[in-house]
Each structure stands twice: as C-alpha cells, then as structure tokens.
Coordinates of C-alpha atoms in Angstrom, one line a residue:
X1 CA 11.9 -33.6 30.8
X2 CA 15.6 -33.1 29.8
X3 CA 17.0 -29.8 28.8
X4 CA 17.4 -30.9 25.2
X5 CA 13.7 -31.8 24.9
X6 CA 12.7 -28.4 26.3
X7 CA 14.7 -26.5 23.7
X8 CA 13.3 -28.7 21.0
X9 CA 9.7 -28.0 22.3
X10 CA 10.4 -24.2 22.4
X11 CA 11.7 -24.1 18.8
X12 CA 8.7 -26.1 17.5
X13 CA 6.3 -23.7 19.2
X14 CA 8.2 -20.7 17.9
X15 CA 8.3 -22.0 14.4
X16 CA 4.5 -23.2 14.3
X17 CA 2.5 -21.1 12.1
X18 CA -0.3 -18.9 13.6
X19 CA -3.8 -20.5 12.7
X20 CA -5.1 -17.1 11.8
X21 CA -2.2 -15.9 9.8
X22 CA -2.5 -16.1 5.9
X23 CA -0.4 -18.7 4.3
X24 CA 2.8 -17.6 2.4
X25 CA 2.9 -18.8 -1.0
X26 CA 6.1 -20.9 -2.0
X27 CA 7.0 -18.4 -4.6
X28 CA 7.3 -15.5 -2.2
X29 CA 10.3 -17.1 -0.5
X30 CA 12.2 -17.1 -3.8
X31 CA 11.4 -13.4 -4.6
X32 CA 14.3 -10.9 -4.8
X33 CA 14.6 -8.6 -1.9
X34 CA 13.1 -5.0 -2.4
X35 CA 15.5 -2.2 -1.5
X36 CA 14.3 1.1 -0.1
X37 CA 16.2 3.7 -1.7
X38 CA 14.3 6.6 -0.2
X39 CA 16.7 9.2 1.6
X40 CA 17.3 8.9 5.2
X41 CA 18.2 11.1 8.1
X42 CA 21.8 10.7 7.2
X43 CA 21.5 12.7 4.0
X44 CA 24.0 15.4 3.1
X45 CA 22.5 18.8 3.6
X46 CA 23.5 22.4 4.1
X47 CA 23.2 21.7 7.8
X48 CA 25.7 18.7 7.7
X49 CA 27.9 21.1 5.6
X50 CA 27.9 23.8 8.3
X51 CA 28.5 21.3 11.0
X52 CA 31.0 19.2 9.3
X53 CA 29.2 16.0 10.0
X54 CA 29.5 12.6 8.1
X55 CA 26.7 12.1 5.9
X56 CA 25.4 10.1 2.8
X57 CA 24.8 11.5 -0.7
X58 CA 21.3 10.1 -1.4
X59 CA 19.2 13.1 -2.9
X60 CA 15.9 12.1 -4.6
X61 CA 16.0 13.9 -8.0
X62 CA 13.1 12.2 -9.6
X63 CA 10.9 15.0 -9.1
X64 CA 13.3 18.0 -9.5
X65 CA 13.0 19.9 -12.9
X66 CA 16.0 20.2 -15.0
X67 CA 16.7 23.4 -17.0
X68 CA 18.9 24.3 -19.9
X69 CA 20.9 26.5 -17.7
X70 CA 21.2 23.8 -14.8
X71 CA 25.0 24.3 -14.6
X72 CA 24.5 28.1 -14.0
X73 CA 21.7 27.5 -11.5
X74 CA 23.8 25.0 -9.5
X75 CA 26.7 27.4 -9.2
X76 CA 24.5 30.5 -8.4
X77 CA 22.8 28.4 -5.5
X78 CA 26.1 28.4 -3.4
X79 CA 27.4 31.7 -4.8
X80 CA 24.5 33.4 -3.1
X81 CA 25.0 31.6 0.1
X82 CA 28.8 32.1 0.3
X83 CA 29.0 35.2 2.4
X84 CA 26.2 34.1 4.8
X85 CA 27.9 30.7 5.4
X86 CA 31.3 32.2 5.8
X87 CA 30.1 34.8 8.3
X88 CA 28.4 32.1 10.3
X89 CA 31.5 30.0 10.2
X90 CA 33.7 32.7 11.5
X91 CA 31.2 33.8 14.2
X92 CA 30.9 30.4 15.5
X93 CA 34.7 29.9 15.9
X94 CA 34.9 33.3 17.5
X95 CA 32.0 32.9 19.9
X96 CA 29.9 35.5 18.0
X97 CA 32.8 38.1 17.3
X98 CA 32.8 39.0 13.6
X99 CA 35.9 39.3 11.4
X100 CA 35.1 41.2 8.3
X101 CA 38.5 40.4 6.5
X102 CA 38.4 36.7 7.2
X103 CA 34.7 36.7 6.1
X104 CA 35.6 38.2 2.8
X105 CA 38.6 35.9 2.3
X106 CA 36.3 32.9 3.1
X107 CA 33.7 34.2 0.6
X108 CA 36.4 34.4 -2.2
X109 CA 37.7 30.8 -1.5
X110 CA 34.0 29.6 -1.2
X111 CA 33.2 31.1 -4.6
X112 CA 36.3 29.4 -6.1
X113 CA 35.2 26.1 -4.7
X114 CA 31.7 26.5 -6.3
X115 CA 33.3 25.9 -9.6
X116 CA 33.2 22.2 -8.7
X117 CA 29.3 22.5 -8.2
X118 CA 28.0 23.0 -11.8
X119 CA 27.9 19.1 -12.4
X120 CA 28.2 20.2 -16.1
X121 CA 24.4 20.7 -16.2
X122 CA 23.6 17.1 -16.1
X123 CA 21.4 17.2 -12.9
X124 CA 20.7 19.5 -10.0
X125 CA 23.3 19.5 -7.1
X126 CA 20.5 19.3 -4.5
X127 CA 16.9 18.1 -4.6
X128 CA 13.8 19.8 -3.4
X129 CA 14.6 19.2 0.2
X130 CA 18.3 20.4 0.0
X131 CA 19.8 17.1 0.0
X132 CA 23.1 16.8 -2.0
X133 CA 23.1 14.6 -5.1
X134 CA 25.4 11.5 -5.4
X135 CA 27.2 13.4 -8.3
X136 CA 27.9 16.4 -6.0
X137 CA 30.6 14.7 -3.8
X138 CA 33.3 16.8 -5.0
X139 CA 31.3 20.0 -4.8
X140 CA 30.3 19.1 -1.1
X141 CA 33.9 18.3 0.0
X142 CA 35.3 21.4 -1.6
X143 CA 32.9 23.6 0.1
X144 CA 33.3 21.7 3.5
X145 CA 37.0 22.0 3.2
X146 CA 36.8 25.9 2.8
X147 CA 34.5 26.2 5.8
X148 CA 36.8 24.0 7.9
X149 CA 39.9 25.7 7.0
X150 CA 38.3 29.1 7.8
X151 CA 37.1 28.0 11.2
X152 CA 40.5 27.0 12.0
X153 CA 42.0 30.4 10.9
X154 CA 39.3 32.1 12.9
X155 CA 40.2 30.3 16.0
X156 CA 44.0 30.3 15.6
X157 CA 44.9 33.3 13.4
X158 CA 42.1 35.8 13.6
X159 CA 42.8 37.6 16.9
X160 CA 46.6 37.6 16.0
X161 CA 46.1 39.1 12.7
X162 CA 43.7 41.7 13.9
X163 CA 46.3 42.7 16.4
X164 CA 49.1 42.6 13.8
X165 CA 47.0 45.0 11.4
X166 CA 46.5 47.4 14.5
X167 CA 50.3 47.5 15.3
X168 CA 51.6 47.9 11.7
X169 CA 53.2 44.4 11.7
X170 CA 54.4 43.3 8.0
X171 CA 52.6 40.5 6.3
X172 CA 49.1 41.5 7.3
X173 CA 45.9 41.3 5.2
X174 CA 44.7 38.0 3.5
X175 CA 48.1 36.6 3.6
X176 CA 48.3 36.8 7.4
X177 CA 45.6 34.2 7.9
X178 CA 47.1 31.5 6.0
X179 CA 50.6 32.1 7.0
X180 CA 49.9 32.4 10.8
X181 CA 47.5 29.5 10.9
X182 CA 50.3 27.3 9.2
X183 CA 53.1 28.9 11.1
X184 CA 54.6 30.1 7.9
X185 CA 55.0 33.7 8.7
X186 CA 58.4 35.5 7.7
X187 CA 60.9 36.1 10.5
X188 CA 60.2 39.8 10.4
X189 CA 56.5 39.1 10.9
X190 CA 57.2 36.7 13.7
X191 CA 59.4 39.2 15.4
X192 CA 56.6 41.8 15.3
X193 CA 53.9 39.4 16.6
X194 CA 56.0 38.2 19.5
X195 CA 56.9 41.8 20.5
X196 CA 53.5 43.5 20.0
X197 CA 50.9 40.8 19.8
X198 CA 52.2 38.1 22.2
X199 CA 48.9 37.5 24.0
X200 CA 46.7 37.6 20.8
X201 CA 49.1 35.3 19.0
X202 CA 49.8 32.8 21.8
X203 CA 48.1 30.0 19.7
X204 CA 49.8 30.9 16.6
X205 CA 53.4 31.7 17.4
X206 CA 55.7 28.7 17.1
X207 CA 57.1 27.2 20.3
X208 CA 60.7 27.9 21.2
X209 CA 62.9 24.7 21.4
X210 CA 63.2 23.2 24.8
X211 CA 65.7 25.0 27.1
X212 CA 65.7 28.1 24.9
X213 CA 65.4 31.5 27.0
X214 CA 63.0 33.9 25.2
X215 CA 63.7 37.6 25.4
X216 CA 61.1 39.8 27.1
X217 CA 58.4 41.6 25.0
X218 CA 58.1 45.3 25.0
X219 CA 55.4 44.9 27.7
X220 CA 57.8 42.9 29.8
X221 CA 60.8 45.1 29.6
X222 CA 61.2 47.1 32.8
X223 CA 61.2 50.9 32.3
X224 CA 64.3 53.0 33.0
X225 CA 62.6 54.8 35.9
X226 CA 61.9 51.4 37.6
X227 CA 65.3 49.9 37.0
X228 CA 67.6 52.9 37.9
X229 CA 66.8 52.4 41.6
X230 CA 66.5 56.2 42.1
X231 CA 62.7 56.5 42.3
X232 CA 61.6 58.6 45.2
X233 CA 58.4 58.6 47.2

C-alpha cells in the first residue's frame, strides 16, 4: 500500500463517527459559540497589586450589592489599607527593615491616588472575592504606581535619607526621598551626602564624569597625627 493510501485510510478512520456516540443535529454546527466570561486566575487582585504582576480586569459584579454611598465605600476600602500596604512595600524592599518616614510618605501618596477609586458610585471597585472591576483600571494603576515608586525609594533612597537626617544634611524629610531617588538633590545636599553618607548613599549619588578625580571624604582624609610623620612608639 502506498504512503498516500495509508494517510487517506487514517484520515477516514479518524473522522468516522463512533457507533455509540449520539448523532450531532445539523443545526448545532451553525450555533454561535458560547463564551465563558467567568473570572480566571489572571484576575487583578490586591495580591497582584502588591507584587506588581500583569493581570486582567474581570471581576464578577453580578452578585455584589450596590449602595447609595458606593463612591465613599470604594474609597474607604483602600484608604483603610493604605498604611498596611505601604509598610509592606517598604519592608519588602528593605529586607524587613522599617522606615517610618517613608511609610508615612507612601500612605499620603496612596490616599491621594485613592481619589481615582470612587468610580463615581456607579459600581463596586472590587467583587466579593477581591477582584478589580473593569472600570477600576485607572484606580488600580494609580495605586500600583505609588507602591512601585515607594519600593524604588526604599531601595535607593531610604538608607541615604536616614543617614542624611542623622547627620544634619540639608534637604531631608519627605523631600529627600524624591530628590535622592531621582538624583535631583541640591548641590549643598549632594556635598553633605558625599562627605558624611558616602556608603549609605552609594546607590543614589550621581557618578562622576569619566577621568574625574573625586576628593576624599571625611572618613578617608588622613589625620594630622598620621600625616605629620612624628608619631612615636
């Protein structure tokens, strides 16, 4: 038997109906496909918000009751969670070490971002399983942006700003975290950070141009007793 004949036989066998299977009515082939709109494991939730994961806005709001004060309820949901989410974001970026100032700064920014989460009271922002509604895209992205920015500040600026506050450098407080993480600190602040917090600010200080000799920090400058050559045993 030729190869062509074998392939035709296999195709015929594979397409032959099972004698025990019920016959498919002709009209079933012309029926429109039925989509499954139920939420999947890719749904956007508080967990995906924490982790910064890609997700899909597919909450099931059919069974979620709506109230006259839905707008306020939507906002309060995240305002109450602001400090806990911020403390977790800071601690995760700092391997469990807290930073009270940055956590407070994060909570302020988070609360401001929550203004986009009311949805004008038209629908709940999440369903009864914590999945974000399709209309909550702007809300979710605003909250996610705050957490990501704060995690970056915690990694890059937090140790530096803590050291700056201890050593009395200018430009400390809330302003320090934004300025240092974006390398926008004033020259006087940069000079103080380079001189007194070089190790803590190593990730935040701008790199000098190639070929530029940097001046030694206070810790690197030799003392008079060691440079005079008159020390005795």
